[in-house]
Amino acid sequence: MSTAVIPAVRRSWVDRLMALATEVRAGEGAAALLLALNVFLLLGSYYLLKTVREALILSESGAEVKSYASAGQALLLLFVIPAYGALASRMNRIKLITWTSLFFAGNLVLFYLAGQAGIREGVVFYLWLGIYNNFVIAQFWAFANDIYTEDQGKRLFPVIGIGSSLGAWLGAEAAKYSIGIFGPYPTMLVVAVVLVLCVLMTRVSNNWAVSGSAAQQRSAAKPLSSDGGFELIFHDRYLLLIATLVLLLNIVNSTGEFLLGKLVTAEAIKHVGAGAALAAARGKYIGQFYGEFFGAVNLLGLLMQVFLASRVLKYLGVRGALFILPIIAFGAYGLLLVYPALAVVRMVKILENSTDYSIQSTTKQALFLLTSREAKYKAKTAIDTFVVRMGDMLQAALVFTGTKFALGLQSFAAVTMVMTVLWLTVAGLIFKEHLALEARQRKIHGPSV
């Protein structure tokens, strides 16, 4: 198994600073801090583009087209993922990350030029961003998995994840003003510059990883095998279980968002009134609710990432941490089953989403520490993009079917509880597979894995 730290005799001030959030050993702090800054910029810039996306597609095409465009993202990924896998089989990791990132940055320049020329690009940009946002984050974590051992990943992923949580929070805050300051099209150029900066930071991280490590030098120089992402998933029980877990998680969480939305809409009608003449007032009420809701989710998620994520992985391990979110979700929808009130749903969704963005996200990344390099780059990318989008489509089908049969909120909650039981079952199966995989790795590489 590869290693990736900067040799040091004693802990630097950076090591000591980052040790406030997790266990950081001598020489590990600077590399982890650079990765945290990298993912901070990636997440923050995504929220800027998310604002641009909404402005373009809603102004050009409307909410209905936006809903239909989500399905197109999954279909496009059926072609994008094999193309990415073929590219990964022809170049080493730093070339792969460099060229794919520059490709996305170049896309943003083209979107800017097309927009300046007056071309309507809302739908195309929506489809593109749905692939981009999951793709670049999946690739970042694939790289982090590639340069860290299991022990390092369990200790350092939580502190790197702080960058992700901060980026989401501050990016969402900055997005409120970005359109007013820059406008939608110049914002694209800002993000293109950020992507180039992230490429430079990744190259520095790669140089630090290979310095003094023969294993990392071999790993960094070697292209991946020809196996495709989908092929790897369907031929590996562990990866297939991870994909199933991500699918179920997305369905449960998205259904919860639907239930919250239904209750918020009903509450807006109750307080403001129905009718087309009051649509603007209802929109203001709903917007204020979600502004406070997202703020609470992002803040609690950040606090969980800083103070809980590393301790959960330390004391429960990756396997134990898998059960935290589904247990919370099961309790949340069980409570909704008997008490379907907005205040209750708001509270449990804040807890569920903040746990998802912090502890669950870190745990999901750590699941790939023991997998092959091909799984880290190809299978992980397929799971974090296509499987996530498939979850969106299945959840939409669930809502459509439930609405057609006039299911109430409590009936939807009951269905979601069933899905959560399946989720817990899959987590238990991953527990067994991860335990066996770890035992095999230790047998081959020794206790340092």
Short mmCIF file of C-alpha atoms in Angstrom, two decimals:
data_model
loop_
_atom_site.label_atom_id
_atom_site.label_comp_id
_atom_site.label_asym_id
_atom_site.label_seq_id
_atom_site.Cartn_x
_atom_site.Cartn_y
_atom_site.Cartn_z
CA MET A 1 0.00 0.00 0.00
CA SER A 2 1.26 3.48 -0.89
CA THR A 3 2.27 6.20 1.56
CA ALA A 4 2.25 9.94 1.16
CA VAL A 5 3.70 12.22 3.80
CA ILE A 6 6.49 14.76 3.86
CA PRO A 7 9.25 13.40 6.06
CA ALA A 8 9.81 15.50 9.16
CA VAL A 9 11.65 15.09 12.42
CA ARG A 10 9.22 17.08 14.53
CA ARG A 11 5.77 18.52 14.16
CA SER A 12 5.50 21.94 12.54
CA TRP A 13 3.09 24.69 13.59
CA VAL A 14 0.81 23.56 10.76
CA ASP A 15 0.78 20.03 12.17
CA ARG A 16 -0.07 21.36 15.63
CA LEU A 17 -2.79 23.66 14.28
CA MET A 18 -4.51 20.90 12.35
CA ALA A 19 -4.18 18.55 15.31
CA LEU A 20 -6.97 20.59 16.94
CA ALA A 21 -9.40 18.80 14.62
CA THR A 22 -7.80 15.36 14.22
CA GLU A 23 -4.67 13.33 14.89
CA VAL A 24 -1.91 14.77 12.68
CA ARG A 25 1.57 13.32 12.75
CA ALA A 26 4.83 15.04 11.95
CA GLY A 27 5.01 16.25 8.36
CA GLU A 28 1.36 15.53 7.48
CA GLY A 29 -0.16 18.93 8.21
CA ALA A 30 1.01 20.95 5.20
CA ALA A 31 -0.06 18.33 2.66
CA ALA A 32 -3.48 17.89 4.30
CA LEU A 33 -3.95 21.67 4.53
CA LEU A 34 -3.21 22.06 0.81
CA LEU A 35 -5.77 19.39 -0.04
CA ALA A 36 -8.31 21.07 2.25
CA LEU A 37 -7.73 24.39 0.46
CA ASN A 38 -8.08 22.63 -2.89
CA VAL A 39 -11.48 21.11 -2.09
CA PHE A 40 -12.54 24.38 -0.44
CA LEU A 41 -12.06 26.16 -3.76
CA LEU A 42 -13.76 23.38 -5.73
CA LEU A 43 -16.88 23.43 -3.53
CA GLY A 44 -17.00 27.20 -3.24
CA SER A 45 -16.71 27.70 -7.00
CA TYR A 46 -19.42 25.10 -7.61
CA TYR A 47 -21.89 27.15 -5.58
CA LEU A 48 -21.05 30.16 -7.72
CA LEU A 49 -21.85 28.14 -10.84
CA LYS A 50 -25.00 26.80 -9.22
CA THR A 51 -26.28 30.36 -8.96
CA VAL A 52 -25.43 30.92 -12.63
CA ARG A 53 -27.25 27.70 -13.54
CA GLU A 54 -30.48 28.77 -11.85
CA ALA A 55 -30.34 32.23 -13.42
CA LEU A 56 -29.87 30.83 -16.93
CA ILE A 57 -32.25 27.90 -17.06
CA LEU A 58 -35.13 29.56 -15.21
CA SER A 59 -34.91 32.78 -17.21
CA GLU A 60 -34.56 31.00 -20.55
CA SER A 61 -36.64 27.83 -20.21
CA GLY A 62 -38.62 27.70 -16.95
CA ALA A 63 -38.96 25.30 -14.03
CA GLU A 64 -40.55 22.47 -16.06
CA VAL A 65 -37.59 22.17 -18.42
CA LYS A 66 -35.28 22.25 -15.41
CA SER A 67 -37.03 19.18 -14.00
CA TYR A 68 -36.79 17.29 -17.28
CA ALA A 69 -33.11 18.18 -17.72
CA SER A 70 -32.17 16.19 -14.61
CA ALA A 71 -32.93 12.94 -16.42
CA GLY A 72 -30.65 13.96 -19.29
CA GLN A 73 -27.68 14.13 -16.93
CA ALA A 74 -27.87 10.41 -16.17
CA LEU A 75 -28.13 9.56 -19.86
CA LEU A 76 -25.09 11.68 -20.71
CA LEU A 77 -23.07 9.99 -17.96
CA LEU A 78 -23.56 6.63 -19.72
CA PHE A 79 -21.20 8.02 -22.38
CA VAL A 80 -19.00 10.27 -20.23
CA ILE A 81 -17.94 7.62 -17.72
CA PRO A 82 -16.58 5.10 -20.31
CA ALA A 83 -14.77 7.97 -22.05
CA TYR A 84 -13.17 9.01 -18.77
CA GLY A 85 -12.19 5.40 -18.05
CA ALA A 86 -10.53 5.09 -21.44
CA LEU A 87 -8.61 8.31 -20.81
CA ALA A 88 -7.48 7.09 -17.37
CA SER A 89 -6.06 3.95 -18.98
CA ARG A 90 -3.79 6.03 -21.21
CA MET A 91 -2.17 8.49 -18.81
CA ASN A 92 -0.91 8.75 -15.25
CA ARG A 93 -2.95 10.35 -12.50
CA ILE A 94 -1.52 13.87 -12.61
CA LYS A 95 -1.98 14.10 -16.38
CA LEU A 96 -5.50 12.73 -16.02
CA ILE A 97 -6.47 15.31 -13.38
CA THR A 98 -4.71 18.13 -15.23
CA TRP A 99 -6.32 17.52 -18.60
CA THR A 100 -9.83 16.83 -17.32
CA SER A 101 -9.73 19.95 -15.13
CA LEU A 102 -8.43 22.09 -17.97
CA PHE A 103 -11.12 20.61 -20.20
CA PHE A 104 -13.80 21.82 -17.76
CA ALA A 105 -12.11 25.22 -17.47
CA GLY A 106 -12.08 25.47 -21.27
CA ASN A 107 -15.79 24.59 -21.33
CA LEU A 108 -16.48 27.55 -19.06
CA VAL A 109 -14.63 29.88 -21.43
CA LEU A 110 -16.75 28.56 -24.31
CA PHE A 111 -19.94 29.05 -22.28
CA TYR A 112 -18.84 32.62 -21.57
CA LEU A 113 -18.21 33.36 -25.25
CA ALA A 114 -21.52 31.78 -26.31
CA GLY A 115 -23.40 33.77 -23.69
CA GLN A 116 -21.76 37.00 -24.77
CA ALA A 117 -22.84 36.19 -28.33
CA GLY A 118 -26.46 35.91 -27.18
CA ILE A 119 -26.80 32.14 -27.54
CA ARG A 120 -29.38 30.51 -25.25
CA GLU A 121 -27.41 27.93 -23.29
CA GLY A 122 -29.41 27.42 -20.08
CA VAL A 123 -30.31 23.76 -20.73
CA VAL A 124 -26.84 22.80 -21.97
CA PHE A 125 -25.20 24.51 -19.02
CA TYR A 126 -27.60 22.77 -16.61
CA LEU A 127 -26.69 19.37 -18.06
CA TRP A 128 -22.99 20.21 -18.02
CA LEU A 129 -22.98 21.41 -14.40
CA GLY A 130 -24.80 18.29 -13.21
CA ILE A 131 -21.89 16.24 -14.52
CA TYR A 132 -19.17 18.70 -13.54
CA ASN A 133 -20.07 19.16 -9.88
CA ASN A 134 -19.99 15.45 -8.99
CA PHE A 135 -17.15 14.68 -11.38
CA VAL A 136 -14.51 17.10 -10.11
CA ILE A 137 -15.24 16.27 -6.46
CA ALA A 138 -15.10 12.53 -7.16
CA GLN A 139 -11.77 12.96 -8.92
CA PHE A 140 -10.39 15.03 -6.05
CA TRP A 141 -11.24 12.34 -3.50
CA ALA A 142 -9.92 9.62 -5.81
CA PHE A 143 -6.57 11.43 -5.77
CA ALA A 144 -6.68 11.78 -1.97
CA ASN A 145 -7.44 8.04 -1.68
CA ASP A 146 -4.50 7.30 -3.97
CA ILE A 147 -1.89 9.19 -1.96
CA TYR A 148 -2.95 8.13 1.54
CA THR A 149 -2.92 4.80 3.33
CA GLU A 150 -5.99 3.60 5.21
CA ASP A 151 -4.56 4.79 8.53
CA GLN A 152 -3.71 8.22 7.13
CA GLY A 153 -7.05 8.56 5.39
CA LYS A 154 -9.06 7.77 8.52
CA ARG A 155 -7.10 10.43 10.41
CA LEU A 156 -6.75 13.12 7.74
CA PHE A 157 -9.92 12.88 5.63
CA PRO A 158 -11.97 14.54 8.39
CA VAL A 159 -9.70 17.60 8.45
CA ILE A 160 -9.59 17.75 4.64
CA GLY A 161 -13.38 17.55 4.75
CA ILE A 162 -13.42 20.78 6.76
CA GLY A 163 -12.31 22.49 3.55
CA SER A 164 -15.27 20.93 1.76
CA SER A 165 -17.76 22.07 4.43
CA LEU A 166 -16.28 25.58 4.55
CA GLY A 167 -16.33 25.82 0.77
CA ALA A 168 -20.01 24.83 0.62
CA TRP A 169 -20.97 27.29 3.34
CA LEU A 170 -18.94 30.30 2.20
CA GLY A 171 -19.59 29.51 -1.47
CA ALA A 172 -23.33 29.57 -0.84
CA GLU A 173 -22.95 32.90 0.98
CA ALA A 174 -20.80 34.38 -1.81
CA ALA A 175 -23.21 33.12 -4.45
CA LYS A 176 -25.84 35.56 -3.14
CA TYR A 177 -23.72 38.45 -4.37
CA SER A 178 -21.73 36.99 -7.28
CA ILE A 179 -24.40 37.55 -9.92
CA GLY A 180 -24.94 41.14 -8.80
CA ILE A 181 -21.22 41.92 -8.82
CA PHE A 182 -20.00 39.98 -11.87
CA GLY A 183 -23.11 38.83 -13.74
CA PRO A 184 -23.59 35.17 -14.80
CA TYR A 185 -21.07 35.03 -17.62
CA PRO A 186 -18.04 36.72 -15.98
CA THR A 187 -18.63 34.40 -12.98
CA MET A 188 -17.86 31.50 -15.35
CA LEU A 189 -14.44 33.00 -16.06
CA VAL A 190 -13.78 33.43 -12.33
CA VAL A 191 -14.44 29.73 -11.78
CA ALA A 192 -12.26 28.79 -14.78
CA VAL A 193 -9.34 30.61 -13.13
CA VAL A 194 -10.08 28.82 -9.84
CA LEU A 195 -9.97 25.45 -11.63
CA VAL A 196 -6.53 26.23 -13.05
CA LEU A 197 -5.37 27.18 -9.55
CA CYS A 198 -6.70 23.86 -8.22
CA VAL A 199 -4.72 22.02 -10.90
CA LEU A 200 -1.54 23.73 -9.72
CA MET A 201 -2.25 22.79 -6.11
CA THR A 202 -2.92 19.18 -7.11
CA ARG A 203 0.42 19.05 -8.90
CA VAL A 204 2.18 20.35 -5.78
CA SER A 205 0.36 17.73 -3.67
CA ASN A 206 1.44 15.05 -6.12
CA ASN A 207 5.09 16.18 -5.96
CA TRP A 208 5.01 16.07 -2.18
CA ALA A 209 3.44 12.59 -2.26
CA VAL A 210 6.11 11.08 -4.52
CA SER A 211 9.10 12.71 -2.79
CA GLY A 212 10.86 10.07 -0.75
CA SER A 213 8.37 7.30 -1.57
CA ALA A 214 9.31 4.74 -4.18
CA ALA A 215 5.85 3.18 -4.00
CA GLN A 216 4.20 6.53 -4.69
CA GLN A 217 6.59 7.21 -7.56
CA ARG A 218 5.53 3.96 -9.21
CA SER A 219 1.87 4.63 -8.51
CA ALA A 220 2.01 8.18 -9.84
CA ALA A 221 3.74 7.18 -13.08
CA LYS A 222 1.54 4.21 -13.99
CA PRO A 223 -1.73 4.54 -15.99
CA LEU A 224 -4.73 2.55 -14.84
CA SER A 225 -5.79 -0.78 -16.31
CA SER A 226 -8.32 -0.97 -19.14
CA ASP A 227 -11.23 -2.04 -16.88
CA GLY A 228 -14.15 0.41 -17.06
CA GLY A 229 -15.96 1.99 -14.13
CA PHE A 230 -19.23 0.09 -14.63
CA GLU A 231 -17.33 -3.15 -15.23
CA LEU A 232 -15.44 -2.74 -11.95
CA ILE A 233 -18.66 -2.12 -10.02
CA PHE A 234 -20.53 -5.12 -11.37
CA HIS A 235 -17.59 -7.48 -10.88
CA ASP A 236 -16.76 -6.49 -7.31
CA ARG A 237 -19.27 -7.18 -4.52
CA TYR A 238 -17.78 -4.48 -2.27
CA LEU A 239 -18.06 -1.77 -4.94
CA LEU A 240 -21.56 -2.91 -5.90
CA LEU A 241 -22.64 -2.62 -2.28
CA ILE A 242 -21.20 0.90 -2.04
CA ALA A 243 -23.10 1.85 -5.19
CA THR A 244 -26.31 0.41 -3.71
CA LEU A 245 -25.76 2.31 -0.46
CA VAL A 246 -25.26 5.60 -2.32
CA LEU A 247 -28.39 4.93 -4.39
CA LEU A 248 -30.53 4.26 -1.31
CA LEU A 249 -29.07 7.22 0.58
CA ASN A 250 -29.95 9.54 -2.29
CA ILE A 251 -33.49 8.21 -2.61
CA VAL A 252 -34.16 8.55 1.13
CA ASN A 253 -32.65 12.02 1.38
CA SER A 254 -34.38 13.33 -1.75
CA THR A 255 -37.74 11.96 -0.60
CA GLY A 256 -37.22 13.78 2.69
CA GLU A 257 -36.60 16.98 0.75
CA PHE A 258 -39.88 16.39 -1.12
CA LEU A 259 -41.79 15.96 2.15
CA LEU A 260 -40.22 19.10 3.57
CA GLY A 261 -41.14 21.01 0.44
CA LYS A 262 -44.76 19.86 0.65
CA LEU A 263 -45.04 20.99 4.25
CA VAL A 264 -43.35 24.34 3.59
CA THR A 265 -45.70 25.00 0.66
CA ALA A 266 -48.74 24.15 2.79
CA GLU A 267 -47.47 26.41 5.57
CA ALA A 268 -46.96 29.26 3.09
CA ILE A 269 -50.55 28.92 1.88
CA LYS A 270 -51.75 28.85 5.48
CA HIS A 271 -49.90 32.05 6.43
CA VAL A 272 -50.09 34.01 3.16
CA GLY A 273 -53.05 32.56 1.33
CA ALA A 274 -53.70 30.76 -1.97
CA GLY A 275 -54.27 32.20 -5.43
CA ALA A 276 -52.09 33.54 -8.22
CA ALA A 277 -52.18 37.09 -6.85
CA LEU A 278 -50.33 35.95 -3.72
CA ALA A 279 -47.70 33.84 -5.52
CA ALA A 280 -44.93 36.42 -4.93
CA ALA A 281 -45.72 36.62 -1.22
CA ARG A 282 -45.70 32.81 -0.93
CA GLY A 283 -42.40 32.71 -2.78
CA LYS A 284 -40.91 35.18 -0.32
CA TYR A 285 -42.13 33.13 2.64
CA ILE A 286 -40.70 29.91 1.16
CA GLY A 287 -37.44 31.62 0.21
CA GLN A 288 -36.95 32.94 3.73
CA PHE A 289 -37.64 29.50 5.18
CA TYR A 290 -35.08 27.80 2.94
CA GLY A 291 -32.52 30.55 3.47
CA GLU A 292 -32.62 29.88 7.21
CA PHE A 293 -32.81 26.12 6.65
CA PHE A 294 -29.73 25.92 4.39
CA GLY A 295 -27.83 28.24 6.70
CA ALA A 296 -28.55 25.98 9.67
CA VAL A 297 -27.63 22.84 7.70
CA ASN A 298 -24.32 24.25 6.48
CA LEU A 299 -23.34 25.64 9.88
CA LEU A 300 -24.19 22.45 11.79
CA GLY A 301 -22.46 20.38 9.09
CA LEU A 302 -19.32 22.48 9.50
CA LEU A 303 -19.36 22.07 13.29
CA MET A 304 -19.84 18.31 12.92
CA GLN A 305 -16.95 18.13 10.45
CA VAL A 306 -14.63 20.06 12.77
CA PHE A 307 -15.51 18.47 16.10
CA LEU A 308 -17.11 15.07 15.40
CA ALA A 309 -15.99 13.52 12.09
CA SER A 310 -12.44 12.65 13.13
CA ARG A 311 -13.57 11.32 16.51
CA VAL A 312 -16.28 9.18 14.95
CA LEU A 313 -13.78 7.56 12.58
CA LYS A 314 -11.26 7.15 15.39
CA TYR A 315 -13.56 5.44 17.86
CA LEU A 316 -16.15 3.77 15.60
CA GLY A 317 -13.99 3.29 12.52
CA VAL A 318 -15.19 3.51 8.93
CA ARG A 319 -17.46 0.51 9.38
CA GLY A 320 -19.18 1.78 12.51
CA ALA A 321 -19.66 5.27 11.05
CA LEU A 322 -21.72 3.78 8.21
CA PHE A 323 -24.70 3.27 10.54
CA ILE A 324 -24.98 6.77 11.99
CA LEU A 325 -26.90 8.47 9.17
CA PRO A 326 -29.37 5.63 8.40
CA ILE A 327 -30.20 5.35 12.12
CA ILE A 328 -30.86 9.10 12.22
CA ALA A 329 -32.98 8.86 9.05
CA PHE A 330 -34.98 5.91 10.42
CA GLY A 331 -35.75 7.83 13.61
CA ALA A 332 -36.57 10.99 11.68
CA TYR A 333 -39.12 9.39 9.35
CA GLY A 334 -40.53 7.34 12.20
CA LEU A 335 -41.19 10.59 14.03
CA LEU A 336 -42.75 12.05 10.90
CA LEU A 337 -44.99 9.00 10.69
CA VAL A 338 -46.67 9.90 13.99
CA TYR A 339 -46.19 13.68 14.03
CA PRO A 340 -46.11 15.21 10.50
CA ALA A 341 -45.52 18.83 11.52
CA LEU A 342 -43.24 21.30 9.74
CA ALA A 343 -41.25 22.19 12.87
CA VAL A 344 -40.43 18.51 13.45
CA VAL A 345 -39.52 17.82 9.83
CA ARG A 346 -37.34 20.96 9.71
CA MET A 347 -35.44 19.84 12.81
CA VAL A 348 -34.84 16.27 11.65
CA LYS A 349 -33.91 17.32 8.10
CA ILE A 350 -31.33 19.77 9.45
CA LEU A 351 -29.81 16.94 11.49
CA GLU A 352 -30.02 14.45 8.60
CA ASN A 353 -28.53 16.77 5.95
CA SER A 354 -25.76 18.14 8.17
CA THR A 355 -24.74 14.58 9.11
CA ASP A 356 -24.80 13.62 5.43
CA TYR A 357 -22.54 16.53 4.45
CA SER A 358 -20.03 15.85 7.24
CA ILE A 359 -19.71 12.43 8.88
CA GLN A 360 -21.39 10.44 6.10
CA SER A 361 -19.47 12.20 3.33
CA THR A 362 -16.13 11.60 5.05
CA THR A 363 -17.03 7.97 5.71
CA LYS A 364 -18.05 7.42 2.09
CA GLN A 365 -14.69 8.74 0.87
CA ALA A 366 -12.82 6.51 3.34
CA LEU A 367 -14.58 3.39 2.03
CA PHE A 368 -12.32 3.54 -1.04
CA LEU A 369 -9.01 3.63 0.87
CA LEU A 370 -8.65 -0.16 0.64
CA THR A 371 -9.70 -0.48 -3.01
CA SER A 372 -7.55 -0.68 -6.13
CA ARG A 373 -6.41 2.46 -7.96
CA GLU A 374 -8.82 1.61 -10.78
CA ALA A 375 -11.69 1.53 -8.29
CA LYS A 376 -10.60 4.84 -6.76
CA TYR A 377 -10.66 6.71 -10.07
CA LYS A 378 -13.05 4.84 -12.33
CA ALA A 379 -15.58 3.06 -10.11
CA LYS A 380 -15.74 5.91 -7.62
CA THR A 381 -16.39 8.42 -10.39
CA ALA A 382 -19.17 6.22 -11.78
CA ILE A 383 -20.76 5.90 -8.34
CA ASP A 384 -20.47 9.59 -7.46
CA THR A 385 -21.94 10.69 -10.77
CA PHE A 386 -24.16 8.14 -12.50
CA VAL A 387 -25.43 6.32 -9.40
CA VAL A 388 -26.23 9.63 -7.69
CA ARG A 389 -28.20 10.78 -10.74
CA MET A 390 -29.98 7.43 -10.91
CA GLY A 391 -31.02 7.99 -7.31
CA ASP A 392 -32.55 11.32 -8.36
CA MET A 393 -34.47 9.65 -11.18
CA LEU A 394 -35.75 6.80 -8.99
CA GLN A 395 -36.83 9.25 -6.30
CA ALA A 396 -38.70 11.27 -8.92
CA ALA A 397 -40.41 8.07 -10.08
CA LEU A 398 -41.31 7.27 -6.46
CA VAL A 399 -42.84 10.71 -5.96
CA PHE A 400 -44.73 10.49 -9.28
CA THR A 401 -46.16 7.08 -8.41
CA GLY A 402 -47.03 8.08 -4.86
CA THR A 403 -48.70 11.26 -6.03
CA LYS A 404 -50.69 9.37 -8.66
CA PHE A 405 -52.04 7.03 -5.98
CA ALA A 406 -52.71 10.00 -3.67
CA LEU A 407 -50.32 8.93 -0.91
CA GLY A 408 -50.24 11.30 2.03
CA LEU A 409 -47.15 12.53 3.89
CA GLN A 410 -47.33 9.73 6.43
CA SER A 411 -47.54 7.11 3.68
CA PHE A 412 -44.46 8.59 2.02
CA ALA A 413 -42.73 8.52 5.42
CA ALA A 414 -43.59 4.82 5.79
CA VAL A 415 -42.17 4.03 2.34
CA THR A 416 -39.03 5.99 3.20
CA MET A 417 -38.63 4.00 6.42
CA VAL A 418 -38.69 0.79 4.37
CA MET A 419 -35.97 2.20 2.12
CA THR A 420 -33.97 3.11 5.24
CA VAL A 421 -34.20 -0.47 6.51
CA LEU A 422 -32.75 -1.62 3.17
CA TRP A 423 -30.04 1.02 3.58
CA LEU A 424 -29.15 -0.33 7.05
CA THR A 425 -29.02 -3.86 5.63
CA VAL A 426 -26.60 -2.79 2.89
CA ALA A 427 -24.46 -0.98 5.49
CA GLY A 428 -24.27 -4.26 7.42
CA LEU A 429 -23.13 -6.12 4.29
CA ILE A 430 -20.48 -3.45 3.60
CA PHE A 431 -19.34 -3.84 7.23
CA LYS A 432 -18.57 -7.53 6.58
CA GLU A 433 -16.92 -6.92 3.20
CA HIS A 434 -14.77 -4.07 4.54
CA LEU A 435 -13.66 -6.21 7.48
CA ALA A 436 -12.62 -9.02 5.14
CA LEU A 437 -10.90 -6.62 2.74
CA GLU A 438 -8.96 -5.01 5.58
CA ALA A 439 -7.86 -8.43 6.83
CA ARG A 440 -6.58 -9.35 3.35
CA GLN A 441 -4.72 -6.05 3.04
CA ARG A 442 -3.05 -6.49 6.41
CA LYS A 443 -2.06 -10.02 5.51
CA ILE A 444 -0.38 -8.76 2.34
CA HIS A 445 1.09 -5.45 3.51
CA GLY A 446 1.37 -5.88 7.26
CA PRO A 447 -0.11 -3.83 10.11
CA SER A 448 0.98 -0.49 8.62
CA VAL A 449 -1.97 -0.56 6.17
#
